[in-house]
CSV table of C-alpha atoms in Angstrom, one decimal:
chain,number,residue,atom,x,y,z
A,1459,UNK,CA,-3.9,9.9,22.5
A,1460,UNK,CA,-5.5,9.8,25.7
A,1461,UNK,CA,-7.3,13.1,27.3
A,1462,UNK,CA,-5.0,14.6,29.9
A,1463,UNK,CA,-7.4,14.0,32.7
A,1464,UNK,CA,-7.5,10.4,32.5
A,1465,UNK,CA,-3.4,10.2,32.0
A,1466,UNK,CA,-3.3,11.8,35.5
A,1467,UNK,CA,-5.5,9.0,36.8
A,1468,UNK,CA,-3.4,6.5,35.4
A,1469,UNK,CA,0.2,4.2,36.2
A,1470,UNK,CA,1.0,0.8,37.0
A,1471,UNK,CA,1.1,-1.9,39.9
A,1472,UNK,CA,4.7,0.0,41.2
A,1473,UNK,CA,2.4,3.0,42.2
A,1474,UNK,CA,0.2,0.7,44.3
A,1475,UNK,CA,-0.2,1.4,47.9
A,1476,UNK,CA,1.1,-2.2,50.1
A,1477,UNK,CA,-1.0,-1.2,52.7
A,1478,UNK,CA,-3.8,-3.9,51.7
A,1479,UNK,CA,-1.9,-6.2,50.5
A,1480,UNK,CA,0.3,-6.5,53.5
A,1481,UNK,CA,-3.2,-7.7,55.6
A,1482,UNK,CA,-3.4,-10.2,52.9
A,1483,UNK,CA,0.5,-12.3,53.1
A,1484,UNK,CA,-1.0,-15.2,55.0
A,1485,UNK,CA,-3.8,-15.6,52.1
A,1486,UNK,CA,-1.3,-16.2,48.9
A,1487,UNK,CA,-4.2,-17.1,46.3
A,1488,UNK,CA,-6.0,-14.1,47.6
A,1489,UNK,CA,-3.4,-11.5,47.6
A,1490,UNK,CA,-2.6,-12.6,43.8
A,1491,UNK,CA,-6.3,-12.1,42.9
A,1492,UNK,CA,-6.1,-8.5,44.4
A,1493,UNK,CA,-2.5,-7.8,42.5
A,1494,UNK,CA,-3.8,-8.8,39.6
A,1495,UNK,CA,-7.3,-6.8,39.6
A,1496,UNK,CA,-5.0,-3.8,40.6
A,1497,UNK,CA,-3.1,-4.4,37.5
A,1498,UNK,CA,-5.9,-4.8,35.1
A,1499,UNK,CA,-7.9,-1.5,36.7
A,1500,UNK,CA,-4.4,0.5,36.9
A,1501,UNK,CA,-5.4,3.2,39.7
A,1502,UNK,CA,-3.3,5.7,40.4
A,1503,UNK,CA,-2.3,5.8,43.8
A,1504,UNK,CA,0.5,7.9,44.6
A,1505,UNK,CA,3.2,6.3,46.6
A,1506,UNK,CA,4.5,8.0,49.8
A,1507,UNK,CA,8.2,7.6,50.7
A,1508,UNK,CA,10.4,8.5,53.3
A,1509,UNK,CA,12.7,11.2,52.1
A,1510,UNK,CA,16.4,9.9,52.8
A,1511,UNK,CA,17.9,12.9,54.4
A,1512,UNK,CA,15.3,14.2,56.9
A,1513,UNK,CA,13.1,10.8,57.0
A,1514,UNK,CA,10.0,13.0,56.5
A,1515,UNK,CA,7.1,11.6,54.1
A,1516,UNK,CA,7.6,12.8,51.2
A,1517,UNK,CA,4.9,11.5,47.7
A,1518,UNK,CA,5.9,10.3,44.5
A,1519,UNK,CA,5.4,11.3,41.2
A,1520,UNK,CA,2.7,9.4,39.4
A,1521,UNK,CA,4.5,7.8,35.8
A,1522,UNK,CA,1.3,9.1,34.0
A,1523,UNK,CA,2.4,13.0,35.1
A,1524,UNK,CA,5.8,12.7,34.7
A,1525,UNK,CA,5.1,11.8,30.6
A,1526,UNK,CA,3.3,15.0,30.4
A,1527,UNK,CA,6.5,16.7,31.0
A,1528,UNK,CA,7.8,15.0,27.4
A,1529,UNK,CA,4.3,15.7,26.2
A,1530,UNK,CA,3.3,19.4,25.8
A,1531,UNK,CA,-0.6,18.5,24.0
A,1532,UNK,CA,-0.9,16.4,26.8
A,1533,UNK,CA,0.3,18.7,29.5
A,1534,UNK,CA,-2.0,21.6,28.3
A,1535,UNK,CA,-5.4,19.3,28.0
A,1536,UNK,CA,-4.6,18.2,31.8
A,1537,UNK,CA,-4.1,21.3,33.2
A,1538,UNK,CA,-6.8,23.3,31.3
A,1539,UNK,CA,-9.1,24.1,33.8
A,1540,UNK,CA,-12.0,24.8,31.4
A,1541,UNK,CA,-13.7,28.1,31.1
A,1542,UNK,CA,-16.1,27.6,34.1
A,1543,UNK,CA,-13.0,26.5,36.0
A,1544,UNK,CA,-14.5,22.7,36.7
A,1545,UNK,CA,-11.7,21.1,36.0
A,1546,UNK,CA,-9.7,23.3,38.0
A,1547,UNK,CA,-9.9,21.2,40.9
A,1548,UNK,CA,-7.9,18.1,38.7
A,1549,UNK,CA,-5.7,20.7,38.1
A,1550,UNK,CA,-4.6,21.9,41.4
A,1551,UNK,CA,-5.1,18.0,42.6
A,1552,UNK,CA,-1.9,17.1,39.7
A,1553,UNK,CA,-0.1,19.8,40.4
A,1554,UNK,CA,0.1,20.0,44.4
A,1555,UNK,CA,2.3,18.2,46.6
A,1556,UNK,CA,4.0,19.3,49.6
A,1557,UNK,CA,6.8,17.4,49.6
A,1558,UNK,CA,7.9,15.4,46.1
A,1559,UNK,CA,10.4,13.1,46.0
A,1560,UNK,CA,13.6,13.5,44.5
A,1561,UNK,CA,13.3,15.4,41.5
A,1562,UNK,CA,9.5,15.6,42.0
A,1563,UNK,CA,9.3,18.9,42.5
A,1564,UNK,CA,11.4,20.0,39.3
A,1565,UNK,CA,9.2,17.4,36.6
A,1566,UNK,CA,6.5,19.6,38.4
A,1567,UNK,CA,7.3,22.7,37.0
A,1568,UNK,CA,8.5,21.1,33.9
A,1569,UNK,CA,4.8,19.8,33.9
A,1570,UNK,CA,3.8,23.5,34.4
A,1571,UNK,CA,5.8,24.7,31.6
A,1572,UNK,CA,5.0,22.3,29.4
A,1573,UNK,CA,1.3,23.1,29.8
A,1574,UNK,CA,1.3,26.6,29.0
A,1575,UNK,CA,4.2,27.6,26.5
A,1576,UNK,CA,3.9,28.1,22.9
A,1577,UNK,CA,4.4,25.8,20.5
A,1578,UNK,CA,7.2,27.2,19.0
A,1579,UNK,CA,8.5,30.2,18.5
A,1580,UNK,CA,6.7,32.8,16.7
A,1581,UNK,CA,3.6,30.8,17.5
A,1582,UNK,CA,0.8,32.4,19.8
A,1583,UNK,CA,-0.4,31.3,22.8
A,1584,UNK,CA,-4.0,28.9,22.4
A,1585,UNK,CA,-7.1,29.8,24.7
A,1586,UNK,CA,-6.2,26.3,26.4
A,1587,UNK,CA,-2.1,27.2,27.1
A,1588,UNK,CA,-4.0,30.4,28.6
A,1589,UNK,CA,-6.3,28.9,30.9
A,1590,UNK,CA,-3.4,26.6,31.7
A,1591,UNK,CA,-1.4,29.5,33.2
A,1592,UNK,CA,-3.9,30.8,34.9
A,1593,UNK,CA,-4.7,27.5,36.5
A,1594,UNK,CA,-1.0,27.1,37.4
A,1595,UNK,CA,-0.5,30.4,38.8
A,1596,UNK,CA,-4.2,29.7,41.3
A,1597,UNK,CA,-3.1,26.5,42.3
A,1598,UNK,CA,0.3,27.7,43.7
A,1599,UNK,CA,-1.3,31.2,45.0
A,1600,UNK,CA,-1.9,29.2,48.0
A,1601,UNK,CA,0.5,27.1,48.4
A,1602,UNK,CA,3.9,26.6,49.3
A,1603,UNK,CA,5.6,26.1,45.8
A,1604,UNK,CA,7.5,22.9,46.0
A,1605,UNK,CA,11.7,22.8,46.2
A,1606,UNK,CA,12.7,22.7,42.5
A,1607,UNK,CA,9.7,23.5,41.1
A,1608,UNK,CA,10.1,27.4,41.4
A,1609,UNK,CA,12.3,27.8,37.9
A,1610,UNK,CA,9.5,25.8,35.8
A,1611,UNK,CA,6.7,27.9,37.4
A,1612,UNK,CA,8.7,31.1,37.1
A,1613,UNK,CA,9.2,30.4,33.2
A,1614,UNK,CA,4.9,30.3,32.9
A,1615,UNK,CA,5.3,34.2,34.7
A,1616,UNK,CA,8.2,34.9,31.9
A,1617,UNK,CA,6.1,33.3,28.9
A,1618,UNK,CA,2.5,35.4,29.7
A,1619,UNK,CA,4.9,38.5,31.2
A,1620,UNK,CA,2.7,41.0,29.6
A,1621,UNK,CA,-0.3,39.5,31.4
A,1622,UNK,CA,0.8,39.1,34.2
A,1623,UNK,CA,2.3,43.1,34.2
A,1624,UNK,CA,-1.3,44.2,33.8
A,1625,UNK,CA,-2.5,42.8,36.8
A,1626,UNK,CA,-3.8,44.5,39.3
A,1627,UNK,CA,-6.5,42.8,41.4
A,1628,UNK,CA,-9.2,39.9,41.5
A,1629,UNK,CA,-12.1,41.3,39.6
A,1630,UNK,CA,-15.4,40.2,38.5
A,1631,UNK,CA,-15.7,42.0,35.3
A,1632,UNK,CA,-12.9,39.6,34.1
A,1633,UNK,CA,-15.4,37.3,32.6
A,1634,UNK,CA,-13.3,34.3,31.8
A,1635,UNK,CA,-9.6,33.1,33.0
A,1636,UNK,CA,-7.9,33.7,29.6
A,1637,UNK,CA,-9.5,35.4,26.7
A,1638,UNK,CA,-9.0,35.3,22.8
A,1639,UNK,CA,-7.6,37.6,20.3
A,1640,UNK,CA,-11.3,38.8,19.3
A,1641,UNK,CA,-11.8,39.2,23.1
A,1642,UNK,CA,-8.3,41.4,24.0
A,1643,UNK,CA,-8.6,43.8,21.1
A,1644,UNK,CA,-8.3,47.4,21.1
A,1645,UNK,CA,-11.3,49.1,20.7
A,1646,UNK,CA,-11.8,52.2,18.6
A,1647,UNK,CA,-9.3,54.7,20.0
A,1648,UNK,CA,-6.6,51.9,19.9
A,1649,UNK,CA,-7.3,50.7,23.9
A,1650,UNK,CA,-7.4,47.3,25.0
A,1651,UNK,CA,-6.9,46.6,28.8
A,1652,UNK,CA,-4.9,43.6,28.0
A,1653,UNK,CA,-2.6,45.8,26.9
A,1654,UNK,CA,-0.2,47.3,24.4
A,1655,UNK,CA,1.2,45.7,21.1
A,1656,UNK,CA,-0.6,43.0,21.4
A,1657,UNK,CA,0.4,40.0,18.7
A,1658,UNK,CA,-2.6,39.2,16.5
A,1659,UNK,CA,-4.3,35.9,17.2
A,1660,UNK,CA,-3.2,35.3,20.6
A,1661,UNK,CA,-4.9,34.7,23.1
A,1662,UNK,CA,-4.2,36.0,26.8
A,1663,UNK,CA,-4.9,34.7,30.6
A,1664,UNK,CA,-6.5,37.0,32.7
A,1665,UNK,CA,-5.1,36.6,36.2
A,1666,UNK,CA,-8.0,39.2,37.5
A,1667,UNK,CA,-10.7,36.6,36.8
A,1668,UNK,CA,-12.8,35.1,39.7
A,1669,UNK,CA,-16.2,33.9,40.2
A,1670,UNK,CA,-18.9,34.8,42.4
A,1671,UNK,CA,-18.8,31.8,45.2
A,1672,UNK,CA,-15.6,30.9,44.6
A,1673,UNK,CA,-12.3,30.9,46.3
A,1674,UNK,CA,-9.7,30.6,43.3
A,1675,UNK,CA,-7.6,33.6,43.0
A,1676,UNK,CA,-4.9,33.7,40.6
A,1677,UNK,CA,-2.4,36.2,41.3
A,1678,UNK,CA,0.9,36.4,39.8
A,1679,UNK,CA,2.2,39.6,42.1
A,1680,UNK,CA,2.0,37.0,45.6
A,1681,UNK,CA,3.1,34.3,43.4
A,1682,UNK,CA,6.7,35.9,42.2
A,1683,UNK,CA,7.2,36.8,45.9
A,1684,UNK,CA,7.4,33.0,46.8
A,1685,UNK,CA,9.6,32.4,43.5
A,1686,UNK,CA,11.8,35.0,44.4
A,1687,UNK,CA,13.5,32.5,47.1
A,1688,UNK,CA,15.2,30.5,44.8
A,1689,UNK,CA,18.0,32.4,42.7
A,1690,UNK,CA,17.4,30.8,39.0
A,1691,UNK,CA,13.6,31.5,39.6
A,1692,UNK,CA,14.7,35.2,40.6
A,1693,UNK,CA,16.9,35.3,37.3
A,1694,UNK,CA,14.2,34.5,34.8
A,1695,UNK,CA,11.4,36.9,36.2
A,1696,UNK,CA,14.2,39.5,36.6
A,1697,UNK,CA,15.3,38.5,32.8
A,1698,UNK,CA,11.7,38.8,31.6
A,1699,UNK,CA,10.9,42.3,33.0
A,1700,UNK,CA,14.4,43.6,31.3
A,1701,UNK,CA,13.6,42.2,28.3
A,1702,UNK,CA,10.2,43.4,28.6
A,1703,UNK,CA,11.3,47.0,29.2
A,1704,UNK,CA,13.5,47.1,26.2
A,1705,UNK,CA,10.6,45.4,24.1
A,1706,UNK,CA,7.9,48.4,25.1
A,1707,UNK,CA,10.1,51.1,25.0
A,1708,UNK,CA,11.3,50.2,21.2
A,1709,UNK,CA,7.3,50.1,20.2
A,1710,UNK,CA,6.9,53.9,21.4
A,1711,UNK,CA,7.0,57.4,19.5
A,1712,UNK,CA,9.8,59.3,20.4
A,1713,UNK,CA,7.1,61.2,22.4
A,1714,UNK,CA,7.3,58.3,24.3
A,1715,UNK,CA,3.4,57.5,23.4
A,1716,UNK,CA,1.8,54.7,21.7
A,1717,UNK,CA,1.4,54.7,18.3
A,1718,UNK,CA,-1.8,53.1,18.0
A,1719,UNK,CA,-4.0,55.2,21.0
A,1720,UNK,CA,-5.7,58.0,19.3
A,1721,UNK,CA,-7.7,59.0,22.8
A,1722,UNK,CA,-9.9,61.8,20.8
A,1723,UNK,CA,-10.7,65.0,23.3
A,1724,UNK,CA,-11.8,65.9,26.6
A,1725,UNK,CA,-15.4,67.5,27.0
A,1726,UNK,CA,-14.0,71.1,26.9
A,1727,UNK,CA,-12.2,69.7,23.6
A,1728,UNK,CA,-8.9,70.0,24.4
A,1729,UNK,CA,-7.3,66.7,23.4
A,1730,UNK,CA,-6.7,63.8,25.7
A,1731,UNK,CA,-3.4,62.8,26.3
A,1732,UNK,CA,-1.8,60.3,24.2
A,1733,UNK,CA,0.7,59.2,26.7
A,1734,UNK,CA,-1.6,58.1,30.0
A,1735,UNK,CA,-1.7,53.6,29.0
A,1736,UNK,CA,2.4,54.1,28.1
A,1737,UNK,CA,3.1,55.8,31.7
A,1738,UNK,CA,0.9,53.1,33.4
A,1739,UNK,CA,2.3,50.3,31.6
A,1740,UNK,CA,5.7,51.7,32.6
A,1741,UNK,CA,4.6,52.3,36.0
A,1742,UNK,CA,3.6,48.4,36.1
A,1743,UNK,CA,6.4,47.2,35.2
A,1744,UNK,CA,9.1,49.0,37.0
A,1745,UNK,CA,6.6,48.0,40.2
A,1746,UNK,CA,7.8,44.2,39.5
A,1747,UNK,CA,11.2,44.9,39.2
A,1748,UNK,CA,10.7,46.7,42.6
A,1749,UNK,CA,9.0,44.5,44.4
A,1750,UNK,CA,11.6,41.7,43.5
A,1751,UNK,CA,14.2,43.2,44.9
A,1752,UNK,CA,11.3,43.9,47.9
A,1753,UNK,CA,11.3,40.4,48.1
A,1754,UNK,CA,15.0,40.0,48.0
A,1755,UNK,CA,16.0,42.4,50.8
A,1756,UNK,CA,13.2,40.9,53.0
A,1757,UNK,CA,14.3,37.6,52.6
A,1758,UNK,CA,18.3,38.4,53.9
A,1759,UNK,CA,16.8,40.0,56.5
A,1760,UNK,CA,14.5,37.0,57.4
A,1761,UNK,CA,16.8,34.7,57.2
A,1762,UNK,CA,15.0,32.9,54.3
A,1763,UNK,CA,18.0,34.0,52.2
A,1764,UNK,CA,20.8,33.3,54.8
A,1765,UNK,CA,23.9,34.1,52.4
A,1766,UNK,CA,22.7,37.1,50.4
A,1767,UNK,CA,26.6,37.4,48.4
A,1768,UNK,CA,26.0,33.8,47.5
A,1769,UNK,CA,22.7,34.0,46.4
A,1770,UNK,CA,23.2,37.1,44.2
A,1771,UNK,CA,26.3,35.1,43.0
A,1772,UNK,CA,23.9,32.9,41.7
A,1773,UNK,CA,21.3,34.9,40.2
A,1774,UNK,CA,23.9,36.3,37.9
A,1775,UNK,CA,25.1,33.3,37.0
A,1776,UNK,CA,21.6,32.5,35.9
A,1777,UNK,CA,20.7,35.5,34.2
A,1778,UNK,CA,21.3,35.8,30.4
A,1779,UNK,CA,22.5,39.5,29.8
A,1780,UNK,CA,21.6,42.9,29.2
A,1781,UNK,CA,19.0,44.2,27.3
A,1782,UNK,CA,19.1,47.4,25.2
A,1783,UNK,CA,16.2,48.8,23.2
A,1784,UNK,CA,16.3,49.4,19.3
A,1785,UNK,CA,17.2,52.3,18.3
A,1786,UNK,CA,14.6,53.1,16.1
A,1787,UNK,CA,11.2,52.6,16.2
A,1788,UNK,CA,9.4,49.0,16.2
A,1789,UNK,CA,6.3,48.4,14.5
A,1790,UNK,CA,6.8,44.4,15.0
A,1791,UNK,CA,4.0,42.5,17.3
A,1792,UNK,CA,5.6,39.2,18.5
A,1793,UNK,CA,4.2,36.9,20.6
A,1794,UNK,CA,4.2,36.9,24.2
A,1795,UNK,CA,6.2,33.5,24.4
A,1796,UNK,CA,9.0,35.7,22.7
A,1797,UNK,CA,9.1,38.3,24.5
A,1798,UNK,CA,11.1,37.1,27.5
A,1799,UNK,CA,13.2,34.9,25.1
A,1800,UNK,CA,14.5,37.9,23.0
A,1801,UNK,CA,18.4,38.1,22.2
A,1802,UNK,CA,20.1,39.5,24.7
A,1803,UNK,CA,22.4,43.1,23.7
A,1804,UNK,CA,25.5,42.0,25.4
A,1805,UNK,CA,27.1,41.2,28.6
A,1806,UNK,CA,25.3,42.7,32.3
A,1807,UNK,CA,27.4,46.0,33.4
A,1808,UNK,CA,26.9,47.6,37.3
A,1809,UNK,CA,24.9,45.7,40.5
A,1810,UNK,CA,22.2,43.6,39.0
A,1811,UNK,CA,20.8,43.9,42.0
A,1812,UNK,CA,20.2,48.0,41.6
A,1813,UNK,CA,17.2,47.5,39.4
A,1814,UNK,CA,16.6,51.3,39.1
A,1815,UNK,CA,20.2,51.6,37.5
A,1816,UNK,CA,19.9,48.8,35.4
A,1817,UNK,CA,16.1,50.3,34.1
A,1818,UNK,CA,17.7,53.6,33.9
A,1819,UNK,CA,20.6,52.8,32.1
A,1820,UNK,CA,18.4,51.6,28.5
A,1821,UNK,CA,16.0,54.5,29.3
A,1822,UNK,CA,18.5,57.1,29.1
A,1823,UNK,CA,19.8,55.0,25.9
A,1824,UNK,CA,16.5,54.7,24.3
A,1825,UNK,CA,15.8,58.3,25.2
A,1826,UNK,CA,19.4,59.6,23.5
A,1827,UNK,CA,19.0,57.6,20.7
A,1828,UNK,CA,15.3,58.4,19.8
A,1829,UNK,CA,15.5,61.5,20.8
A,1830,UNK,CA,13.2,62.0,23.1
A,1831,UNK,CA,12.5,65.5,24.0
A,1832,UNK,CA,14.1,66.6,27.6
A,1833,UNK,CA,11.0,66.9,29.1
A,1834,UNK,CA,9.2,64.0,28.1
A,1835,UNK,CA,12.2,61.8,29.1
A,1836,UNK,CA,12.7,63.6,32.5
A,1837,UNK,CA,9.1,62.8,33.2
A,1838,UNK,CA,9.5,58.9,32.2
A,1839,UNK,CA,12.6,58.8,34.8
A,1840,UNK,CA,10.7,60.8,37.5
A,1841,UNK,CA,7.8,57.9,37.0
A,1842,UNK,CA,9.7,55.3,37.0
A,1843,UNK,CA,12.2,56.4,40.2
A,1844,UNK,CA,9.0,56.7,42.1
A,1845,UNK,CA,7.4,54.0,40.9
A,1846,UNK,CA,10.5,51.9,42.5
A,1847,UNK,CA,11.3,53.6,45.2
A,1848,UNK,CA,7.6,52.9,46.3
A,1849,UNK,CA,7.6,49.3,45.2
A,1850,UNK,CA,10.8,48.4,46.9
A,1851,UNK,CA,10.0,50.2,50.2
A,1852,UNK,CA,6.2,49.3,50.9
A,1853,UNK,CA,5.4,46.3,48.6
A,1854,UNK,CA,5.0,43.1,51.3
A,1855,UNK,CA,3.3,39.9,50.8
């Protein structure tokens, strides 16, 4: 099996530009020495079309990237970026184009996928598949993400959605762009700031890592704003956070606390509270939810979402269900890759598009069924209501 960085260097004569061999039809012997050293050295040389409805350029996919699609070990080798990031310039070279042909832009994010999804399920995610999403996620940052790429890309958000919830800004203390289990966990009062119930052996991309000198910035908050455009992309992050939700709040006491953060006292000795990660974790997540529908209302008013019925229309029709929390407590760890893909509780009830109802809705059901004391789950609802009120009304990329 070849290494992934020599498969994206690698097709045959059909990806060939003409452009020398044109200068060479009077000269038959010649031009037949040239086609046949191009077949024996097999460059990759991508070939740019004209697109047939607006006749602008538009670049084809290389043969060798489109396998990697079918080829997951293959994928994930190509678009590891290495732990110094020096591949990550291979990476980003694969993986942009600003206008694919045809389905170009969808084997793209199938390429993306691919890369950085588990095996299987119930399998954790491999330092490699880690530094894989955290090269796909820098390399689109900046860039315009390609039409039909955005559901493929969005998927790599929904499979690493409890790293990419914890992110907050570029940082240099984030040492590497994905870490191992040994590396993300807890330390002796139960913390870890990759976050809570965390599955053993995985290991996690940290989207806050940079490097002094460098320009690569991987951040998953700017890149859901250009996914949120397209309505399946939409439907999956939106899926992802719900099923998120339901997944932390079925891991916590009925104090609403996590079971494993024993914080120890403050210096007068009155304890610490055990609640403070769980209330910031929650705060993080209902600021996605937010800020999609941020993204949303700024786009019908833009104009980048022209019919705002049809595209809601569409998101439903993409979205898999509702997702209720269990009503006792969970002392399961799955996988990230899980996560996002759990089963869904039943059908969607109310406007999908009133994310504060539809969080509300299996809080108040968690809270009922656990028992959460009155307090405890009026302060979650108070959190939450201003987390998204803030999200939705000041968040702009």
């Amino acid at each position: 099996m070849h290494d992934g960085g020599t498969q994206e260097n690698s097709t045959g004569t059909d990806e060939q530009s003409t452009r020398p061999l044109a200068r060479l039809r009077q000269h038959w012997l010649l031009t037949s020495a040239v086609a046949l050293a191009l077949l024996a050295t097999a460059t990759a040389v991508p070939i740019v079309l004209a697109d047939s409805v607006e006749d602008a350029p538009c670049q084809e996919i290389p043969a060798s990237t489109r396998a990697l699609a079918k080829n997951p070990a293959a994928a994930t080798r190509a678009l590891d970026p290495g732990d110094d990031l020096s591949r990550y310039d291979a990476v980003r070279e694969l993986l942009i184009h600003e206008n694919p042909c045809g389905d170009g832009g969808e084997v793209l994010g199938q390429v993306a996928f691919a890369a950085t999804r588990a095996t299987a399920k119930g399998k954790p995610h491999t330092l490699a598949q880690a530094r894989a999403a955290y090269a796909v996620v820098a390399a689109f940052d900046d860039d315009t993400v390609p039409s039909g790429a955005a559901p493929g890309v969005a998927r790599v958000l929904a499979e690493y959605v409890v790293d990419a919830n914890r992110f907050l800004s570029p940082s240099r203390d984030a040492y590497s762009p994905a870490v191992d289990a040994v590396g993300a966990a807890a330390d002796d009062t139960g913390w870890t700031t990759y976050g809570r119930f965390l599955a053993p052996h995985e290991a996690h991309a940290d989207f806050e890592h940079t490097q002094p000198y460098s320009d690569v910035r991987a951040d998953p908050e700017a890149l859901v704003g250009e996914l949120a455009k397209d309505p399946e992309a939409f439907a999956i992050l939106y899926d992802a956070e719900r099923a998120y939700f339901a997944y932390y709040l079925e891991r916590l006491t009925s104090a609403g606390a996590d079971p494993a953060y024993r914080p120890g006292k403050e210096k007068d000795g009155s304890p610490k509270s055990t609640t403070t990660w769980a209330d910031v974790d929650l705060e993080h997540l209902t600021d996605r939810i937010g800020s999609l529908m941020n993204h949303r209302a700024r786009y019908a008013r833009d104009g980048t979402i022209p019919d705002l019925a049809a595209f809601d229309k569409a998101v439903r029709q993409h979205t898999r269900g509702a997702y209720q929390a269990a009503p006792r407590q969970v002392s399961s760890r799955p996988v990230m890759g899980d996560i996002a893909e759990r089963p869904v509780s039943g059908p969607l009830s109310g406007d999908l598009s009133d994310g504060r109802h539809q969080l509300f809705t299996v809080l108040d059901a968690w809270a009922k069924a656990r028992q959460v004391p009155t307090e405890r789950a009026t302060q979650l609802r108070q959190l939450m209501d201003d987390r998204y009120v803030r999200a939705l009304w000041l968040t702009s990329y």
